[in-house]
XYZ file of N, CA, C and O in Angstrom:
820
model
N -67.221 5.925 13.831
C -67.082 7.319 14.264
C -68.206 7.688 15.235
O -69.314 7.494 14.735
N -68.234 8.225 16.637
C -68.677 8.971 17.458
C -69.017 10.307 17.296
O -68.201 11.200 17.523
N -69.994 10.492 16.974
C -70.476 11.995 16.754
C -71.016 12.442 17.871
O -72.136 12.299 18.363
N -69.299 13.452 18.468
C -69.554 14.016 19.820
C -70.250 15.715 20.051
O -70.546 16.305 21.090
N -70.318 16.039 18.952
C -70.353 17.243 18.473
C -70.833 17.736 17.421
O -70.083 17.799 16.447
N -72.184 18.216 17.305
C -72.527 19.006 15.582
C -73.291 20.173 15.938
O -74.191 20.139 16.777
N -72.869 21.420 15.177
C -73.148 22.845 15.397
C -73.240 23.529 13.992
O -72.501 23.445 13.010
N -74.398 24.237 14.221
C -74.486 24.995 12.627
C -73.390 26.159 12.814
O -73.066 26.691 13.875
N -72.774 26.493 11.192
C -71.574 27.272 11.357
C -72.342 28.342 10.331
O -71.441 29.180 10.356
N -72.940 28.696 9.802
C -73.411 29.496 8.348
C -74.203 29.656 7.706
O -74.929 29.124 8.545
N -74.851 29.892 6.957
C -75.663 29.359 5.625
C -74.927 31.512 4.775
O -74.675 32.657 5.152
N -74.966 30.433 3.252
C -74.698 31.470 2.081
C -75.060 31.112 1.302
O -75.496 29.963 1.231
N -75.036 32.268 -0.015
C -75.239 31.496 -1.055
C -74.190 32.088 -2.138
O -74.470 32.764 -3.127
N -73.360 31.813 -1.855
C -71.819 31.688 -2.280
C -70.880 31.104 -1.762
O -70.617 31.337 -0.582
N -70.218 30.303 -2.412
C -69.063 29.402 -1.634
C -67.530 30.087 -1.581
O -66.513 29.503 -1.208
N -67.650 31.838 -2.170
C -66.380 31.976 -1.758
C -66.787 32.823 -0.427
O -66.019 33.705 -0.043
N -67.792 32.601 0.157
C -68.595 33.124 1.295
C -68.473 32.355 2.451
O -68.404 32.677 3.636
N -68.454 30.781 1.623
C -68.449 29.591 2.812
C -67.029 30.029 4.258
O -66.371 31.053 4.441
N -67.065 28.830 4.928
C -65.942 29.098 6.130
C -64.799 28.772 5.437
O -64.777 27.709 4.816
N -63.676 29.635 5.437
C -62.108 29.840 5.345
C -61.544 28.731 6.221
O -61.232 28.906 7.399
N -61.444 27.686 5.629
C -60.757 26.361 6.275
C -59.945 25.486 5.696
O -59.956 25.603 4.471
N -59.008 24.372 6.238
C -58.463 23.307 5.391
C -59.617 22.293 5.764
O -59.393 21.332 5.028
N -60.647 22.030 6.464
C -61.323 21.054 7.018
C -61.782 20.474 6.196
O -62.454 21.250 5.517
N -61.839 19.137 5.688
C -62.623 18.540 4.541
C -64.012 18.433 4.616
O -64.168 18.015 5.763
N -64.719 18.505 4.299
C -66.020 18.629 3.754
C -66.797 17.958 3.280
O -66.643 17.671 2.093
N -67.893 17.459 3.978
C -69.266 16.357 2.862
C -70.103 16.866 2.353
O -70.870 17.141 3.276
N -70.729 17.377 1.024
C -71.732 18.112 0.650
C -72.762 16.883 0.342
O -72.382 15.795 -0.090
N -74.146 17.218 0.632
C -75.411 16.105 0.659
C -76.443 17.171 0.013
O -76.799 18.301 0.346
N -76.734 16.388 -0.959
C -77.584 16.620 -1.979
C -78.525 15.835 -2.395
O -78.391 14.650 -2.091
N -79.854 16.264 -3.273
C -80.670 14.874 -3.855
C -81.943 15.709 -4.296
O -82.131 16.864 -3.916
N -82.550 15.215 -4.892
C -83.914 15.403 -5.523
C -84.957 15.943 -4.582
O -85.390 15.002 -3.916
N -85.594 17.201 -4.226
C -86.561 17.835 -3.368
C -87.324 16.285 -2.750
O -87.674 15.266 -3.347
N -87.367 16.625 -1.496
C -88.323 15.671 -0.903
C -87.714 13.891 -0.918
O -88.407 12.877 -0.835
N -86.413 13.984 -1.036
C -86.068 12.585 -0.485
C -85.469 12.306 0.303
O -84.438 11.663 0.105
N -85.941 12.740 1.742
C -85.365 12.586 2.623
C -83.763 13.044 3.292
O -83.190 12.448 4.204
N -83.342 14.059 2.676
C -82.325 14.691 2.943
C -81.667 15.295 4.725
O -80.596 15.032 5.272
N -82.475 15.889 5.059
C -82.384 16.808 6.383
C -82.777 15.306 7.115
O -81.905 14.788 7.812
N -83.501 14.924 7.025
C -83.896 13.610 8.102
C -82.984 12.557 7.898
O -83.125 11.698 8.768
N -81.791 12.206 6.792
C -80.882 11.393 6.751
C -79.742 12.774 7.559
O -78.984 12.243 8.370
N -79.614 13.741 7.497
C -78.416 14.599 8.108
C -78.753 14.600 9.504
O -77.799 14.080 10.083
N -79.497 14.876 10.196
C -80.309 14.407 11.766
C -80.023 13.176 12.003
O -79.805 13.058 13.209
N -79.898 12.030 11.360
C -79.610 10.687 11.853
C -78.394 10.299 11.740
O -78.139 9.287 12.394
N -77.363 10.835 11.014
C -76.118 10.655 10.872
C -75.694 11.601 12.019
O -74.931 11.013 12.786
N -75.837 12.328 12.227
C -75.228 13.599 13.249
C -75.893 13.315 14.723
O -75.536 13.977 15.698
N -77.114 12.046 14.837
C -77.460 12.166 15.920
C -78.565 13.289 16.741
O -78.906 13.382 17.920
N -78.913 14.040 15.541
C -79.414 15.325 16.536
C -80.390 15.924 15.495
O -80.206 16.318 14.344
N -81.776 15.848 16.487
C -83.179 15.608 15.621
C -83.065 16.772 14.710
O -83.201 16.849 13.488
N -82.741 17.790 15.746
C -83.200 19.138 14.733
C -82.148 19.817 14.327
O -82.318 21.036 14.330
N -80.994 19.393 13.937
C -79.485 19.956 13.268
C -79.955 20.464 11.747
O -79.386 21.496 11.390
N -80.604 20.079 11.102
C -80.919 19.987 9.382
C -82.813 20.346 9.548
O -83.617 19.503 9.946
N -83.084 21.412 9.236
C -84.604 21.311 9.008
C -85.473 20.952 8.019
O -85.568 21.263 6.832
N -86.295 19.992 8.994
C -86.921 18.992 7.843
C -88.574 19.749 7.375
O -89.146 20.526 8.140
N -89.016 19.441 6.332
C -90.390 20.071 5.661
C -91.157 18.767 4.948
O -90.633 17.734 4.532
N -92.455 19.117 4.943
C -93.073 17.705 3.714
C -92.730 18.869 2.687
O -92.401 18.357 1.617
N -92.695 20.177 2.642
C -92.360 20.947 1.721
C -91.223 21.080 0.834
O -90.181 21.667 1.130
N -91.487 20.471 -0.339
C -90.125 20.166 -1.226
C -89.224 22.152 -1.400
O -89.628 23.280 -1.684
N -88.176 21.642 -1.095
C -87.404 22.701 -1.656
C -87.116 23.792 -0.071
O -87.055 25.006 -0.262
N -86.985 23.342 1.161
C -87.297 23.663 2.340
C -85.354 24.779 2.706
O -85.062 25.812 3.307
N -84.570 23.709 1.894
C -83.246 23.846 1.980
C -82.824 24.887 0.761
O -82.764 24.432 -0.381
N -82.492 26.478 1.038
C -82.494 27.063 -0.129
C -80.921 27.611 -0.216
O -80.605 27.882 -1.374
N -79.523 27.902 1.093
C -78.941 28.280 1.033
C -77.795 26.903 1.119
O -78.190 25.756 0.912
N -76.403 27.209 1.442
C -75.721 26.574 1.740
C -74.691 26.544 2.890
O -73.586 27.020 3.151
N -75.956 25.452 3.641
C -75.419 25.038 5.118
C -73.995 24.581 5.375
O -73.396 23.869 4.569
N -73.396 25.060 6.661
C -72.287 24.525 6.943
C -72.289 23.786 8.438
O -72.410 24.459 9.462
N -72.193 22.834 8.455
C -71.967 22.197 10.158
C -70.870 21.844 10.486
O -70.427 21.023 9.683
N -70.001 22.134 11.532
C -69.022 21.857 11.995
C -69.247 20.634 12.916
O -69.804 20.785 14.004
N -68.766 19.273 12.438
C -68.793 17.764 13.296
C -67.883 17.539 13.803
O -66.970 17.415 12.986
N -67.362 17.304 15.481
C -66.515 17.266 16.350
C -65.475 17.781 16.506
O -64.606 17.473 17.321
N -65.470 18.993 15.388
C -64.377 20.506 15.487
C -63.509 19.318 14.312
O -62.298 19.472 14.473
N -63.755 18.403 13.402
C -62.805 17.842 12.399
C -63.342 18.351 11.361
O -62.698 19.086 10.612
N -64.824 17.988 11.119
C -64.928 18.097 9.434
C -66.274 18.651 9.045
O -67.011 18.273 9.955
N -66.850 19.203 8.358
C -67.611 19.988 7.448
C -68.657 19.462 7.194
O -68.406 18.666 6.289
N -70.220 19.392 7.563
C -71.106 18.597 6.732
C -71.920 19.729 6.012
O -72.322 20.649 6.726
N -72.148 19.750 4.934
C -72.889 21.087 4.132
C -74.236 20.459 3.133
O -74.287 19.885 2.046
N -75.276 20.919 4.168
C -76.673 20.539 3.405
C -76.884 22.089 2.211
O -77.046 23.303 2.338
N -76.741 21.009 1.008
C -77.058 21.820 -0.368
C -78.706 21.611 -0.362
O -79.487 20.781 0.104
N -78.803 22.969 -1.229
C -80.483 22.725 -1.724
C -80.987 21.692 -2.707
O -80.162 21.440 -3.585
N -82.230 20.969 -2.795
C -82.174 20.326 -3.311
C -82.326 20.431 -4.825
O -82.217 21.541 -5.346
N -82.613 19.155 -5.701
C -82.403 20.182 -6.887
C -84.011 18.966 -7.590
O -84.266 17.857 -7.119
N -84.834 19.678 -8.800
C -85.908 18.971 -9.415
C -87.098 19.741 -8.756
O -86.912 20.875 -8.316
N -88.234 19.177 -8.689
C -89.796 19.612 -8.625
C -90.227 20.423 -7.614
O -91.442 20.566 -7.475
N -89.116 21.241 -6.540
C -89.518 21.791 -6.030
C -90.480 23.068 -6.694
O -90.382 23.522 -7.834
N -91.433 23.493 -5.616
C -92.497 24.519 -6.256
C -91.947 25.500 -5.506
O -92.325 25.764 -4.365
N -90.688 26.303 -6.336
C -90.612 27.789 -6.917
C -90.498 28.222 -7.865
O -91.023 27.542 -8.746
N -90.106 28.963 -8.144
C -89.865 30.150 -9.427
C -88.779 29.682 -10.093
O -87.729 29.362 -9.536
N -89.038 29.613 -11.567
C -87.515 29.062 -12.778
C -86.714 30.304 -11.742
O -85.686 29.933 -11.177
N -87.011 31.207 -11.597
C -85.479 32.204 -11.786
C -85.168 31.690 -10.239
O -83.945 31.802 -10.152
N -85.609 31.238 -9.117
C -85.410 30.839 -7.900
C -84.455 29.287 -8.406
O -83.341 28.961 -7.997
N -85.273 28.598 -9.329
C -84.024 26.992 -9.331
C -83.076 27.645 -10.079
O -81.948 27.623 -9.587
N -83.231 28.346 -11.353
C -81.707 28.764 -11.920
C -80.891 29.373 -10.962
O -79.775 28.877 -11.111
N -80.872 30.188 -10.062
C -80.511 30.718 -8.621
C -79.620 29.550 -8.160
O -78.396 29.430 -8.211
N -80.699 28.615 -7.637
C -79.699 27.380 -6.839
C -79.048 26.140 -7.883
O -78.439 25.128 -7.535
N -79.361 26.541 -9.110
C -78.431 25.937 -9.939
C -77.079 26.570 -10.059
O -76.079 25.868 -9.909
N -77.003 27.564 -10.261
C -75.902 28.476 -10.314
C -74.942 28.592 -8.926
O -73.737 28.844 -8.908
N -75.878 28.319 -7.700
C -75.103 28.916 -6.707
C -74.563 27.110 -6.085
O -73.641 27.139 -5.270
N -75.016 25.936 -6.394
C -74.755 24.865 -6.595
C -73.596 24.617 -7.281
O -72.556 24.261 -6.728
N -73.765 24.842 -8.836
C -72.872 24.771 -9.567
C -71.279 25.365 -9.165
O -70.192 24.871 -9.465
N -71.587 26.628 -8.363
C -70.416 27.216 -8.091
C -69.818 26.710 -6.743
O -68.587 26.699 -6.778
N -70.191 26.418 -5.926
C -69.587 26.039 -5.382
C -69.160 24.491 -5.492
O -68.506 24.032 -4.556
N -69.356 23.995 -6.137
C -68.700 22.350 -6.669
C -67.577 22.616 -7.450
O -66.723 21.740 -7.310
N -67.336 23.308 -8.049
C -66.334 23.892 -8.766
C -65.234 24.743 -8.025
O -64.196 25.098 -8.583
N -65.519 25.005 -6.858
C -64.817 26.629 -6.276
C -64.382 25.866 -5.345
O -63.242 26.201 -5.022
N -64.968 24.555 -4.481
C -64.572 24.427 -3.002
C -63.425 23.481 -2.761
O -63.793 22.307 -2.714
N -62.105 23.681 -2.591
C -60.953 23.039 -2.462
C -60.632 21.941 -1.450
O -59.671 21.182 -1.319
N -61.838 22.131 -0.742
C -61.440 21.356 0.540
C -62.738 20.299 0.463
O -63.031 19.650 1.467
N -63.373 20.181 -0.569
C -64.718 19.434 -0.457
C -64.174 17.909 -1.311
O -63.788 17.605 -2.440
N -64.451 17.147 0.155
C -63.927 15.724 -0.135
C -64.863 14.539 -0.924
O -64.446 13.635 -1.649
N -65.985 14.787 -0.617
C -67.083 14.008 -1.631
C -68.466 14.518 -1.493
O -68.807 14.906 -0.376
N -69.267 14.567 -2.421
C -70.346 14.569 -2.509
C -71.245 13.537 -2.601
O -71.390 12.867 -3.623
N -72.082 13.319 -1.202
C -73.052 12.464 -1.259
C -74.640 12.847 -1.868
O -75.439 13.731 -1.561
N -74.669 12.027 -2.612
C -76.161 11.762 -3.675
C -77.308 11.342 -3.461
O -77.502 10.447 -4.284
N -78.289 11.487 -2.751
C -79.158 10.940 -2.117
C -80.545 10.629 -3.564
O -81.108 11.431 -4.308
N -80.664 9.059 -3.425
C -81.715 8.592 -4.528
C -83.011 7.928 -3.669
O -82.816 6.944 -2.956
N -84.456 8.592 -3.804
C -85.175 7.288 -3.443
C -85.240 6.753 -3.875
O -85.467 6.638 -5.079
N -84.970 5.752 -2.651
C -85.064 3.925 -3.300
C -86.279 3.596 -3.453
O -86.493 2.490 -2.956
N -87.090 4.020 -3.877
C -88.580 3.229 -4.104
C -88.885 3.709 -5.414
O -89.959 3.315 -5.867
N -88.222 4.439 -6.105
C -88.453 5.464 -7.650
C -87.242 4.470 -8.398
O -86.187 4.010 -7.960
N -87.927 4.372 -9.747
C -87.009 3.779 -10.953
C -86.293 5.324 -10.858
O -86.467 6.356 -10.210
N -85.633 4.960 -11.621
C -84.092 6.038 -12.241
C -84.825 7.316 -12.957
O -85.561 7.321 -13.944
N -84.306 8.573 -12.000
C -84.935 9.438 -12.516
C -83.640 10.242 -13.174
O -82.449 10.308 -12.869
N -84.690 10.989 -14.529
C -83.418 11.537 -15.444
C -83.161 12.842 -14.165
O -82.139 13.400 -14.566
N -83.441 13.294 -13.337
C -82.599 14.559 -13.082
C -81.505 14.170 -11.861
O -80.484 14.831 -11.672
N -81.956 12.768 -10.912
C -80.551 12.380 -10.563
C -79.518 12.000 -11.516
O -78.381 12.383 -11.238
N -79.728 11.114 -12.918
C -79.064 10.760 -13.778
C -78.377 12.343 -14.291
O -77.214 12.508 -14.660
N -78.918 12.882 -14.241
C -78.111 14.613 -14.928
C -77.130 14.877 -13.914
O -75.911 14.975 -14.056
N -77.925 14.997 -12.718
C -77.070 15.376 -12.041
C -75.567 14.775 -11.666
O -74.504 15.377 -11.511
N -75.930 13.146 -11.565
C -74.690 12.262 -11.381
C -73.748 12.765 -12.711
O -72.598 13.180 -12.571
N -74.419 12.659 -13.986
C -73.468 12.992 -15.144
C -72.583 14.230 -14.973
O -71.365 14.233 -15.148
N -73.391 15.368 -14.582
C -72.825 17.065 -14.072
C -71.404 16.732 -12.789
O -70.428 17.393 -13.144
N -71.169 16.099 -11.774
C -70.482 15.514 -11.153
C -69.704 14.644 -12.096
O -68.594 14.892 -11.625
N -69.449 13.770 -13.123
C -68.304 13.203 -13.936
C -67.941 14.076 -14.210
O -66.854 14.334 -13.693
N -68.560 15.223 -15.239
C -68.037 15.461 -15.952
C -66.952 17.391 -15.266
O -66.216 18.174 -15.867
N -67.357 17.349 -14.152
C -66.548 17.793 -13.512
C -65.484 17.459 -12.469
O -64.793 18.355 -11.984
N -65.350 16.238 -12.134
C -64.196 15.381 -12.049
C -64.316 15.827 -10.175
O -63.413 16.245 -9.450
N -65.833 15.528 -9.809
C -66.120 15.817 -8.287
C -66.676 14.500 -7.882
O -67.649 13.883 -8.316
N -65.462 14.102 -6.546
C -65.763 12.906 -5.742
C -67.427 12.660 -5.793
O -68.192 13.332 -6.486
N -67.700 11.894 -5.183
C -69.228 11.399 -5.194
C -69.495 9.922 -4.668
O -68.704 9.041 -5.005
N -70.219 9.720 -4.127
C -70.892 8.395 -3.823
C -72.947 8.728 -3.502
O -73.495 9.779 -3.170
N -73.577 7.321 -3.789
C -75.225 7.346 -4.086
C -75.322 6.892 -2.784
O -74.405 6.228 -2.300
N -76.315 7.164 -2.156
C -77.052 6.794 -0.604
C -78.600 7.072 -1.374
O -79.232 8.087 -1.666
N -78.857 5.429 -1.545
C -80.331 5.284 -1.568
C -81.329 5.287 -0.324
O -81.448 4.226 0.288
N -81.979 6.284 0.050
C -83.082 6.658 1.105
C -84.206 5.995 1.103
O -84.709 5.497 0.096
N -84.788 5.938 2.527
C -86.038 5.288 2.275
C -86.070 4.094 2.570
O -87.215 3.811 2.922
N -85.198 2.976 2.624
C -85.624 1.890 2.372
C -86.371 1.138 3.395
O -86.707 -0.022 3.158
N -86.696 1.789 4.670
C -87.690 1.013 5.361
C -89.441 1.318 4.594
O -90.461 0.645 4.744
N -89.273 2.284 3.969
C -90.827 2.442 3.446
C -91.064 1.300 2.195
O -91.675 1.738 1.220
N -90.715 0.152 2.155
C -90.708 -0.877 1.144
C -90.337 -2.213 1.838
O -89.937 -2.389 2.989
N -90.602 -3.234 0.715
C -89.986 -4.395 1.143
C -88.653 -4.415 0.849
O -88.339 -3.361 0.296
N -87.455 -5.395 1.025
C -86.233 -5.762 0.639
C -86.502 -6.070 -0.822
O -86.522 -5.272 -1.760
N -86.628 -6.888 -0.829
C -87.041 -7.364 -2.237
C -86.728 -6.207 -3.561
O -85.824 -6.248 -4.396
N -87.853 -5.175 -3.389
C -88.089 -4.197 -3.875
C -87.228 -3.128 -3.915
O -87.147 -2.391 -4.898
N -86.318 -2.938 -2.514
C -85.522 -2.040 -2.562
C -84.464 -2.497 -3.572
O -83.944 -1.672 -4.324
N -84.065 -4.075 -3.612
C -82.740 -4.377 -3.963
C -82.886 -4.366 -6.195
O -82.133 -4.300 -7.167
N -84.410 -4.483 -5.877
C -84.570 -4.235 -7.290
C -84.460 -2.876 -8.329
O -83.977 -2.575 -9.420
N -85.219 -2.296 -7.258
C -85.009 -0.514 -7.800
C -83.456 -0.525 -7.305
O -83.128 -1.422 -8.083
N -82.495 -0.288 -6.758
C -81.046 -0.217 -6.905
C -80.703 -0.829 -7.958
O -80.422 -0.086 -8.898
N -80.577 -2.558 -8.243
C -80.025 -2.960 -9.012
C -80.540 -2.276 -10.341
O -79.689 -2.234 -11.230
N -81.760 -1.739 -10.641
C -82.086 -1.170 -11.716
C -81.244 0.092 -12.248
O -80.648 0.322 -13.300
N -81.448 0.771 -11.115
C -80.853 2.353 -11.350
C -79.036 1.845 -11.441
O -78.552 2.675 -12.210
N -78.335 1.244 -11.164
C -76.820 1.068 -11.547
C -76.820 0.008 -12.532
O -75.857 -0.758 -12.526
N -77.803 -0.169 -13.432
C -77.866 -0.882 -14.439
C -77.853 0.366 -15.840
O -77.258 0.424 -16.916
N -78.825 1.227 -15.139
C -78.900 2.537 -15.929
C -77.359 3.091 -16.157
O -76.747 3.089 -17.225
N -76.916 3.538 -14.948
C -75.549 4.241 -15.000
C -74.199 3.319 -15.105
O -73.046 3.622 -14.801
N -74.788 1.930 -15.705
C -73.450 1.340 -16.637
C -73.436 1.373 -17.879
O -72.436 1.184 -18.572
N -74.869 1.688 -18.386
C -74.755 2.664 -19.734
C -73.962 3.911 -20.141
O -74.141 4.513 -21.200
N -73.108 4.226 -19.242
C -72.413 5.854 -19.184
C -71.304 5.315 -18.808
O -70.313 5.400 -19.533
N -71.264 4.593 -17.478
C -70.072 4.766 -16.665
C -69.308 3.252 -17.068
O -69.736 2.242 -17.628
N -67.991 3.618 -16.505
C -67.182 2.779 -16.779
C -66.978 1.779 -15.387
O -66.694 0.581 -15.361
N -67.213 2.660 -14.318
C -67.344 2.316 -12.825
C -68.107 2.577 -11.999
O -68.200 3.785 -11.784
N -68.648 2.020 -11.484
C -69.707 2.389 -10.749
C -69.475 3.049 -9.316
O -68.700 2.536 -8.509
N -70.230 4.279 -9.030
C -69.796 4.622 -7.849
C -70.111 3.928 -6.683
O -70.877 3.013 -6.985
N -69.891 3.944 -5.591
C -69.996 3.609 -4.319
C -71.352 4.003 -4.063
O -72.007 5.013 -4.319
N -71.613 2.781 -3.411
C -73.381 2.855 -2.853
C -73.397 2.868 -1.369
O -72.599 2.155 -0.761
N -74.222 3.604 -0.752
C -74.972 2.713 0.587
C -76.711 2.963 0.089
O -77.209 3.641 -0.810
N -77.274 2.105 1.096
C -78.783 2.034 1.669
C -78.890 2.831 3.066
O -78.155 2.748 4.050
N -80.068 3.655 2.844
C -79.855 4.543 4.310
C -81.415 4.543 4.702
O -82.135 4.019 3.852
N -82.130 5.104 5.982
C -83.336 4.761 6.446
C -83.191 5.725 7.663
O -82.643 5.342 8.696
N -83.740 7.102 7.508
C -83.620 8.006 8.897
C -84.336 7.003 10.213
O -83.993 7.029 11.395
N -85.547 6.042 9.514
C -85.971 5.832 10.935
C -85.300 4.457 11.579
O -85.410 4.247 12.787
N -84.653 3.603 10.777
C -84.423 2.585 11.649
C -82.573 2.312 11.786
O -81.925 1.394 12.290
N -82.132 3.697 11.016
C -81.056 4.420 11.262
C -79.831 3.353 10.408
O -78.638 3.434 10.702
N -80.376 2.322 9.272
C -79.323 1.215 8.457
C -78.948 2.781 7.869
O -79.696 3.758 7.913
N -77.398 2.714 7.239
C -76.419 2.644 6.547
C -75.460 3.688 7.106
O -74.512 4.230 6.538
N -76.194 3.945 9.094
C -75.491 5.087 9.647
C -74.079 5.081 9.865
O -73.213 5.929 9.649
N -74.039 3.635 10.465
C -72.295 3.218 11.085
C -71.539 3.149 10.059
O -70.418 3.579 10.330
N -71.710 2.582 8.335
C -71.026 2.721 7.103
C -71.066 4.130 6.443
O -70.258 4.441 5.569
N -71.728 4.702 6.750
C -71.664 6.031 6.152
C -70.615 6.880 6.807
O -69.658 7.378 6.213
N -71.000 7.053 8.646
C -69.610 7.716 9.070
C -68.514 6.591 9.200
O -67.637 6.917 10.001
N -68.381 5.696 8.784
C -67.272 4.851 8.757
C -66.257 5.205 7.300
O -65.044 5.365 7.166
N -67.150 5.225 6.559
C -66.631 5.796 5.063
C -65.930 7.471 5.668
O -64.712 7.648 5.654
N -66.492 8.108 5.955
C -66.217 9.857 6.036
C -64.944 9.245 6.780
O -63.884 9.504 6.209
N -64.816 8.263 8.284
C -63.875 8.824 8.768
C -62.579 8.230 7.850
O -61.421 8.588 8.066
N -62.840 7.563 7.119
C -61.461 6.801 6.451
C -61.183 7.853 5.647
O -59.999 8.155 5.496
N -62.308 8.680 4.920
C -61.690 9.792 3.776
C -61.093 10.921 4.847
O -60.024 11.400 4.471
N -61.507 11.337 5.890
C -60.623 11.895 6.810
C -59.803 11.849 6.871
O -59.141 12.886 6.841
N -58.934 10.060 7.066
C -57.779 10.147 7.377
C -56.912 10.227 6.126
O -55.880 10.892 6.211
N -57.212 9.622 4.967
C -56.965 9.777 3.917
C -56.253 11.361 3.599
O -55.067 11.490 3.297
N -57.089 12.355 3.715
C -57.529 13.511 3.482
C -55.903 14.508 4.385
O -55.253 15.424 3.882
N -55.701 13.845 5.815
C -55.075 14.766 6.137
C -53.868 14.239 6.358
O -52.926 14.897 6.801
N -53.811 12.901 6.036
C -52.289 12.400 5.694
C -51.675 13.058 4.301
O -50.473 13.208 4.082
N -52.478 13.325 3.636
C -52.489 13.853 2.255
C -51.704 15.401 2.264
O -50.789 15.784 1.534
N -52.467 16.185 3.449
C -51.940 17.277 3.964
C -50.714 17.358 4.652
O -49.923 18.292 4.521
N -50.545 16.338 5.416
C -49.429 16.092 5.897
C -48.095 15.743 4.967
O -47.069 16.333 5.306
N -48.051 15.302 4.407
C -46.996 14.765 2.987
C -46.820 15.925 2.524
O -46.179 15.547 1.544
N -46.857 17.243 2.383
C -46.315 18.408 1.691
C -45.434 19.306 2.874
O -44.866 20.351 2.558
């Protein structure tokens, strides 16, 4: 996929607020400070589309980008150690929660894990919160140029060693790296197949 086109469309913090569309939708999420906005800039091509912070918790509403007038990319806030206020994360728990539940047109949710961290329980919550609401999903481990191979392939194989204790299947992985730009061409290669997927689907009724 050619990313000829990415434009901010919104930010809310309600998803029956979001844009009135059939357009399918990627929501990107992950643990404060792992590289989120700097993996959405490298997939989209365009440094400053997603604003990046060393400041955990930088992303507080819910972004909408419109990618080549087809499909939806929506940077969620992140969720864990950011430094605000309980009643500020219960806020973006709630306004998180609701829109994963509310958004009809949202085709998967990507999970962003650093790859250099053993298995942390609040991605593990979170992946569980996604089963058990029966919302698409796939893991994009970040980071991995800040390590050796070796190391990366160990912390992965660790953390889906964890979540075959739960799961019956394992979700879909990539490896991603804002700076030397690995798991860009499989990542929009994946979106555009759920694309087509998505509106043949529409088409059949």
């Amino acid at each position: 996929m050619k990313i000829k086109e990415a434009k901010f469309i919104c930010s809310n913090t309600r998803a029956d607020l979001c844009p009135t569309t059939t357009l399918p939708e990627y929501a990107f999420i992950g643990r404060s400070n792992v590289g989120k906005s700097s993996l959405i800039n490298m997939l989209t091509n365009h440094l400053k589309l997603a604003k990046t912070s060393s400041f955990p918790g930088k992303t507080q509403l819910i972004n909408h980008f419109l990618i080549n007038e087809e499909w939806y990319l929506v940077d969620l806030p992140g969720y864990g150690w950011a430094k605000v206020s309980k009643d500020s994360r219960e806020a973006w728990r709630k306004m998180i929660n609701f829109y994963l539940k509310n958004r009809p047109n949202l085709a998967c949710v990507f999970v962003l894990i650093d790859s250099r961290l053993p298995a942390q329980k609040v991605d593990l919550d979170f992946i569980e919160l996604l089963g058990t609401m029966g919302v698409p999903f796939v893991l994009i481990f970040t980071k991995t140029d800040k390590q050796s191979a070796p190391k990366t392939d160990s912390n992965i194989a660790a953390f889906m060693q964890v979540l075959k204790e739960s799961w019956d299947e394992l979700p879909m992985m990539f490896r991603s790296s804002s700076t030397s730009k690995e798991g860009r061409e499989e990542i929009l290669s994946f979106i555009e197949e759920i694309n087509e997927r998505y509106h043949n689907q529409e088409d059949s009724y």
